[in-house]
PDB file of C-alpha atoms in Angstrom:
ATOM      1  CA  MET A   1      76.621 -23.020 -25.327  1.00 94.00           C
ATOM      2  CA  ARG A   2      80.855 -22.183 -26.460  1.00 95.00           C
ATOM      3  CA  ILE A   3      82.424 -19.156 -26.719  1.00 95.00           C
ATOM      4  CA  GLY A   4      81.757 -18.583 -30.089  1.00 95.00           C
ATOM      5  CA  GLU A   5      78.121 -19.082 -29.996  1.00 96.00           C
ATOM      6  CA  LEU A   6      78.045 -15.750 -27.080  1.00 97.00           C
ATOM      7  CA  ALA A   7      80.207 -13.978 -28.825  1.00 96.00           C
ATOM      8  CA  ARG A   8      78.143 -13.985 -31.150  1.00 97.00           C
ATOM      9  CA  ARG A   9      74.764 -13.588 -29.974  1.00 96.00           C
ATOM     10  CA  SER A  10      76.005 -10.822 -27.546  1.00 95.00           C
ATOM     11  CA  GLY A  11      77.783  -8.774 -30.146  1.00 95.00           C
ATOM     12  CA  VAL A  12      80.576  -8.961 -28.037  1.00 95.00           C
ATOM     13  CA  SER A  13      84.282 -10.153 -29.020  1.00 96.00           C
ATOM     14  CA  GLU A  14      85.709 -13.395 -27.312  1.00 96.00           C
ATOM     15  CA  ARG A  15      88.876 -11.545 -25.793  1.00 96.00           C
ATOM     16  CA  SER A  16      86.230  -9.204 -24.133  1.00 95.00           C
ATOM     17  CA  LEU A  17      84.004 -12.637 -22.892  1.00 96.00           C
ATOM     18  CA  ARG A  18      87.223 -14.133 -21.613  1.00 96.00           C
ATOM     19  CA  TYR A  19      88.114 -11.000 -20.318  1.00 95.00           C
ATOM     20  CA  TYR A  20      84.701 -10.378 -17.839  1.00 96.00           C
ATOM     21  CA  GLU A  21      85.575 -14.193 -16.926  1.00 94.00           C
ATOM     22  CA  THR A  22      89.115 -13.312 -15.202  1.00 94.00           C
ATOM     23  CA  GLN A  23      87.551  -9.766 -14.326  1.00 94.00           C
ATOM     24  CA  GLY A  24      84.255 -12.074 -12.342  1.00 91.00           C
ATOM     25  CA  LEU A  25      81.933 -10.382 -14.774  1.00 93.00           C
ATOM     26  CA  LEU A  26      81.461 -13.547 -16.376  1.00 93.00           C
ATOM     27  CA  ARG A  27      81.833 -17.291 -15.581  1.00 91.00           C
ATOM     28  CA  ALA A  28      81.458 -20.176 -17.766  1.00 92.00           C
ATOM     29  CA  GLU A  29      81.676 -24.762 -16.686  1.00 92.00           C
ATOM     30  CA  ARG A  30      84.676 -26.320 -18.082  1.00 92.00           C
ATOM     31  CA  THR A  31      83.149 -29.330 -20.789  1.00 91.00           C
ATOM     32  CA  PRO A  32      85.649 -32.753 -20.596  1.00 93.00           C
ATOM     33  CA  GLY A  33      87.647 -31.324 -23.209  1.00 92.00           C
ATOM     34  CA  GLY A  34      88.662 -28.058 -21.579  1.00 90.00           C
ATOM     35  CA  HIS A  35      86.688 -25.806 -23.576  1.00 92.00           C
ATOM     36  CA  ARG A  36      84.404 -22.765 -21.354  1.00 93.00           C
ATOM     37  CA  ASP A  37      80.289 -23.456 -21.805  1.00 95.00           C
ATOM     38  CA  TYR A  38      78.008 -21.027 -21.000  1.00 95.00           C
ATOM     39  CA  GLY A  39      74.455 -21.522 -20.309  1.00 92.00           C
ATOM     40  CA  GLU A  40      71.406 -19.181 -21.844  1.00 90.00           C
ATOM     41  CA  TRP A  41      71.444 -17.026 -18.982  1.00 89.00           C
ATOM     42  CA  ALA A  42      75.460 -15.019 -19.891  1.00 93.00           C
ATOM     43  CA  VAL A  43      73.837 -13.506 -23.408  1.00 94.00           C
ATOM     44  CA  ASP A  44      71.152 -11.161 -20.710  1.00 91.00           C
ATOM     45  CA  ARG A  45      74.133 -11.078 -18.309  1.00 91.00           C
ATOM     46  CA  VAL A  46      77.116  -9.975 -21.282  1.00 95.00           C
ATOM     47  CA  ILE A  47      74.558  -7.579 -22.719  1.00 93.00           C
ATOM     48  CA  ARG A  48      73.817  -6.015 -19.067  1.00 90.00           C
ATOM     49  CA  VAL A  49      78.008  -5.593 -18.452  1.00 94.00           C
ATOM     50  CA  GLN A  50      77.242  -4.163 -22.125  1.00 94.00           C
ATOM     51  CA  ALA A  51      75.378  -1.531 -20.767  1.00 91.00           C
ATOM     52  CA  LEU A  52      77.363  -1.417 -17.081  1.00 90.00           C
ATOM     53  CA  TYR A  53      80.407  -0.030 -18.761  1.00 92.00           C
ATOM     54  CA  ALA A  54      78.725   1.608 -21.706  1.00 91.00           C
ATOM     55  CA  ALA A  55      76.928   3.628 -18.622  1.00 85.00           C
ATOM     56  CA  GLY A  56      80.579   4.714 -17.493  1.00 86.00           C
ATOM     57  CA  LEU A  57      81.259   1.731 -14.668  1.00 88.00           C
ATOM     58  CA  ASN A  58      84.470   0.216 -13.835  1.00 91.00           C
ATOM     59  CA  SER A  59      84.719  -3.942 -13.869  1.00 91.00           C
ATOM     60  CA  LYS A  60      84.839  -4.007 -10.478  1.00 90.00           C
ATOM     61  CA  LYS A  61      81.765  -1.714 -10.007  1.00 87.00           C
ATOM     62  CA  ILE A  62      79.768  -3.745 -11.978  1.00 90.00           C
ATOM     63  CA  ALA A  63      81.649  -7.441 -10.242  1.00 89.00           C
ATOM     64  CA  GLN A  64      80.266  -5.285  -7.149  1.00 83.00           C
ATOM     65  CA  LEU A  65      76.569  -4.383  -8.497  1.00 83.00           C
ATOM     66  CA  LEU A  66      75.570  -7.919 -10.826  1.00 82.00           C
ATOM     67  CA  PRO A  67      74.817  -9.310  -8.536  1.00 77.00           C
ATOM     68  CA  CYS A  68      71.829  -7.901  -6.466  1.00 77.00           C
ATOM     69  CA  MET A  69      70.775  -7.717 -10.347  1.00 74.00           C
ATOM     70  CA  ARG A  70      68.435 -10.728 -11.549  1.00 67.00           C
ATOM     71  CA  ASP A  71      68.952 -12.558 -15.168  1.00 59.00           C
ATOM     72  CA  ALA A  72      66.554 -13.808 -17.744  1.00 57.00           C
ATOM     73  CA  ASP A  73      66.818 -17.170 -16.041  1.00 56.00           C
ATOM     74  CA  GLY A  74      65.636 -15.429 -12.769  1.00 55.00           C
ATOM     75  CA  GLY A  75      68.698 -16.242 -11.375  1.00 57.00           C
ATOM     76  CA  PRO A  76      70.394 -15.001  -7.882  1.00 54.00           C
ATOM     77  CA  ASN A  77      69.419 -11.430  -6.823  1.00 60.00           C
ATOM     78  CA  GLU A  78      71.282 -10.707  -3.138  1.00 61.00           C
ATOM     79  CA  ILE A  79      70.079  -7.280  -1.205  1.00 66.00           C
ATOM     80  CA  ALA A  80      72.206  -5.057  -1.980  1.00 69.00           C
ATOM     81  CA  THR A  81      74.152  -2.608   0.758  1.00 76.00           C
ATOM     82  CA  PRO A  82      73.368   0.958   1.232  1.00 80.00           C
ATOM     83  CA  ARG A  83      77.232   1.544   0.771  1.00 80.00           C
ATOM     84  CA  LEU A  84      76.450   0.232  -2.376  1.00 78.00           C
ATOM     85  CA  VAL A  85      73.172   2.243  -3.182  1.00 80.00           C
ATOM     86  CA  ASN A  86      75.053   5.218  -1.640  1.00 86.00           C
ATOM     87  CA  GLU A  87      77.738   4.447  -4.909  1.00 82.00           C
ATOM     88  CA  LEU A  88      75.621   4.453  -7.791  1.00 81.00           C
ATOM     89  CA  SER A  89      73.423   7.044  -6.955  1.00 88.00           C
ATOM     90  CA  ALA A  90      76.531   8.522  -6.838  1.00 89.00           C
ATOM     91  CA  GLU A  91      77.037   6.879 -10.575  1.00 85.00           C
ATOM     92  CA  ARG A  92      73.800   7.975 -11.375  1.00 89.00           C
ATOM     93  CA  ASP A  93      74.208  11.368 -10.442  1.00 94.00           C
ATOM     94  CA  ARG A  94      77.218  11.767 -12.588  1.00 89.00           C
ATOM     95  CA  ILE A  95      75.226  10.412 -15.169  1.00 88.00           C
ATOM     96  CA  ASN A  96      73.038  12.621 -15.046  1.00 94.00           C
ATOM     97  CA  ARG A  97      75.382  15.326 -15.206  1.00 95.00           C
ATOM     98  CA  LYS A  98      76.629  14.059 -17.802  1.00 92.00           C
ATOM     99  CA  ILE A  99      72.984  13.889 -20.033  1.00 93.00           C
ATOM    100  CA  THR A 100      72.308  17.778 -19.037  1.00 97.00           C
ATOM    101  CA  ASP A 101      75.987  18.590 -20.419  1.00 97.00           C
ATOM    102  CA  LEU A 102      75.193  16.071 -24.032  1.00 96.00           C
ATOM    103  CA  ILE A 103      71.755  18.379 -24.494  1.00 97.00           C
ATOM    104  CA  ARG A 104      73.574  22.069 -23.370  1.00 97.00           C
ATOM    105  CA  SER A 105      76.100  20.626 -26.610  1.00 97.00           C
ATOM    106  CA  ARG A 106      73.673  19.694 -29.097  1.00 97.00           C
ATOM    107  CA  ASP A 107      71.793  23.073 -27.900  1.00 97.00           C
ATOM    108  CA  VAL A 108      74.077  24.685 -28.951  1.00 97.00           C
ATOM    109  CA  LEU A 109      74.893  22.957 -31.917  1.00 97.00           C
ATOM    110  CA  ASP A 110      71.711  23.192 -33.286  1.00 96.00           C
ATOM    111  CA  GLU A 111      71.616  26.597 -32.532  1.00 96.00           C
ATOM    112  CA  VAL A 112      74.970  27.140 -35.105  1.00 96.00           C
ATOM    113  CA  ILE A 113      73.300  24.933 -37.362  1.00 96.00           C
ATOM    114  CA  ASP A 114      69.919  27.126 -38.119  1.00 95.00           C
ATOM    115  CA  THR A 115      71.907  30.038 -37.860  1.00 94.00           C
ATOM    116  CA  ALA A 116      73.988  28.859 -40.457  1.00 93.00           C
ATOM    117  CA  LEU A 117      70.723  28.093 -42.669  1.00 94.00           C
ATOM    118  CA  SER A 118      69.514  30.432 -41.823  1.00 89.00           C
ATOM    119  CA  THR A 119      72.046  33.186 -43.496  1.00 79.00           C
TER     120      THR A 119
END
């Protein structure tokens, strides 16, 4: 599929897809005319990259992580190194702290809303 189709199917801009390529997060074959050509696997890959960005990981960390994950087509899955596992565990801990902080903030807002509604 061409870049426009991948953008439409994944909900990600063509500009972002080009950026993903420069960061080593996505790869495309080239047609004889020089157009990018992606396989079906690329939709899942882009959605995964988006999820990892949303979790707060940077492109360098995502590039390290992606080879350890399987794409929908059963693509390569390398064994994560102990160092990567430690780094990802630290990222998970950071996300858990963020979740805890967000829940605390939501609880405070709920209290204020409840107080305001009961007066």
